[in-house]
Amino acid sequence: MIRILSSQFYPTTNNLMEVQLLIDDIDEDYTLISDYLILTPNNDGINDKIVFSENIPYEIFTKDGQKIFSDISNNWDGKDYYNLIVQNGLYLLKTDTKIYFVLVAR
């Protein structure tokens, strides 16, 4: 299980946010990518999907560690197992070797 124990968001210059996280249960074999991905699944053609260069297996977790989606494809469009767009918030996207932070803002 992967969990975010706590998270704090701090505004910085240029309307960016700095994220401070306390993570639990990260396997040592993973590379934690500290930069986060922004997903805005609102069908405006900008940041509507996270796209990979090839099909890869991945899993999406809530910050509490609940797995809400998994697939083998080259993108995630912000939807869960029920094909519903997830709520705004912070999620973890785990591949075979890396963990990414994904900030979803609709």
PDB file of N, CA, C and O in Angstrom, residues 39-44 46-49 77-78 85-86 104-106:
ATOM      1  N   LEU A  39      -3.336  17.416 -13.972  1.00  0.00           N
ATOM      2  CA  LEU A  39      -4.366  16.863 -14.844  1.00  0.00           C
ATOM      3  C   LEU A  39      -5.631  17.695 -14.652  1.00  0.00           C
ATOM      4  O   LEU A  39      -6.105  17.855 -13.525  1.00  0.00           O
ATOM      5  N   THR A  40      -6.138  18.258 -15.742  1.00  0.00           N
ATOM      6  CA  THR A  40      -7.378  19.037 -15.688  1.00  0.00           C
ATOM      7  C   THR A  40      -8.370  18.429 -16.678  1.00  0.00           C
ATOM      8  O   THR A  40      -8.522  18.925 -17.787  1.00  0.00           O
ATOM      9  N   PRO A  41      -9.029  17.345 -16.288  1.00  0.00           N
ATOM     10  CA  PRO A  41      -9.905  16.618 -17.211  1.00  0.00           C
ATOM     11  C   PRO A  41     -11.240  17.315 -17.452  1.00  0.00           C
ATOM     12  O   PRO A  41     -12.287  16.877 -17.016  1.00  0.00           O
ATOM     13  N   ASN A  42     -11.190  18.452 -18.168  1.00  0.00           N
ATOM     14  CA  ASN A  42     -12.402  19.234 -18.416  1.00  0.00           C
ATOM     15  C   ASN A  42     -12.702  19.381 -19.910  1.00  0.00           C
ATOM     16  O   ASN A  42     -13.483  20.238 -20.305  1.00  0.00           O
ATOM     17  N   ASN A  43     -12.047  18.563 -20.726  1.00  0.00           N
ATOM     18  CA  ASN A  43     -12.277  18.520 -22.178  1.00  0.00           C
ATOM     19  C   ASN A  43     -11.984  19.831 -22.911  1.00  0.00           C
ATOM     20  O   ASN A  43     -12.604  20.116 -23.931  1.00  0.00           O
ATOM     21  N   ASP A  44     -11.010  20.610 -22.408  1.00  0.00           N
ATOM     22  CA  ASP A  44     -10.622  21.819 -23.134  1.00  0.00           C
ATOM     23  C   ASP A  44      -9.396  21.580 -24.018  1.00  0.00           C
ATOM     24  O   ASP A  44      -8.908  22.489 -24.670  1.00  0.00           O
ATOM     25  N   ILE A  46      -6.386  20.838 -23.004  1.00  0.00           N
ATOM     26  CA  ILE A  46      -5.145  21.178 -22.299  1.00  0.00           C
ATOM     27  C   ILE A  46      -5.076  20.362 -21.016  1.00  0.00           C
ATOM     28  O   ILE A  46      -5.964  20.457 -20.159  1.00  0.00           O
ATOM     29  N   ASN A  47      -4.052  19.546 -20.880  1.00  0.00           N
ATOM     30  CA  ASN A  47      -3.834  18.711 -19.687  1.00  0.00           C
ATOM     31  C   ASN A  47      -5.022  17.800 -19.368  1.00  0.00           C
ATOM     32  O   ASN A  47      -5.280  17.502 -18.205  1.00  0.00           O
ATOM     33  N   ASP A  48      -5.747  17.362 -20.393  1.00  0.00           N
ATOM     34  CA  ASP A  48      -6.889  16.474 -20.171  1.00  0.00           C
ATOM     35  C   ASP A  48      -6.470  15.036 -19.900  1.00  0.00           C
ATOM     36  O   ASP A  48      -7.260  14.255 -19.374  1.00  0.00           O
ATOM     37  N   LYS A  49      -5.248  14.674 -20.289  1.00  0.00           N
ATOM     38  CA  LYS A  49      -4.725  13.327 -20.087  1.00  0.00           C
ATOM     39  C   LYS A  49      -3.260  13.402 -19.702  1.00  0.00           C
ATOM     40  O   LYS A  49      -2.564  14.334 -20.082  1.00  0.00           O
ATOM     41  N   ASP A  77      -6.819   9.327 -18.242  1.00  0.00           N
ATOM     42  CA  ASP A  77      -7.687  10.476 -18.484  1.00  0.00           C
ATOM     43  C   ASP A  77      -8.411  10.965 -17.235  1.00  0.00           C
ATOM     44  O   ASP A  77      -9.374  11.725 -17.324  1.00  0.00           O
ATOM     45  N   GLY A  78      -7.946  10.551 -16.068  1.00  0.00           N
ATOM     46  CA  GLY A  78      -8.525  11.038 -14.822  1.00  0.00           C
ATOM     47  C   GLY A  78      -9.771  10.309 -14.374  1.00  0.00           C
ATOM     48  O   GLY A  78     -10.477  10.774 -13.490  1.00  0.00           O
ATOM     49  N   ILE A  85     -14.873  10.688 -13.651  1.00  0.00           N
ATOM     50  CA  ILE A  85     -13.716  11.553 -13.401  1.00  0.00           C
ATOM     51  C   ILE A  85     -13.531  11.689 -11.896  1.00  0.00           C
ATOM     52  O   ILE A  85     -14.498  11.931 -11.161  1.00  0.00           O
ATOM     53  N   VAL A  86     -12.303  11.514 -11.442  1.00  0.00           N
ATOM     54  CA  VAL A  86     -12.016  11.568 -10.012  1.00  0.00           C
ATOM     55  C   VAL A  86     -12.205  12.991  -9.483  1.00  0.00           C
ATOM     56  O   VAL A  86     -12.210  13.961 -10.239  1.00  0.00           O
ATOM     57  N   VAL A 104      -5.036  16.687  -9.566  1.00  0.00           N
ATOM     58  CA  VAL A 104      -6.207  16.773 -10.424  1.00  0.00           C
ATOM     59  C   VAL A 104      -6.998  18.014 -10.030  1.00  0.00           C
ATOM     60  O   VAL A 104      -7.341  18.194  -8.858  1.00  0.00           O
ATOM     61  N   ALA A 105      -7.246  18.877 -11.005  1.00  0.00           N
ATOM     62  CA  ALA A 105      -8.029  20.098 -10.777  1.00  0.00           C
ATOM     63  C   ALA A 105      -8.956  20.289 -11.966  1.00  0.00           C
ATOM     64  O   ALA A 105      -8.508  20.549 -13.063  1.00  0.00           O
ATOM     65  N   ARG A 106     -10.242  20.113 -11.731  1.00  0.00           N
ATOM     66  CA  ARG A 106     -11.225  20.240 -12.819  1.00  0.00           C
ATOM     67  C   ARG A 106     -11.712  21.661 -12.931  1.00  0.00           C
ATOM     68  O   ARG A 106     -11.795  22.393 -12.026  1.00  0.00           O
TER      69      ARG A 106
END
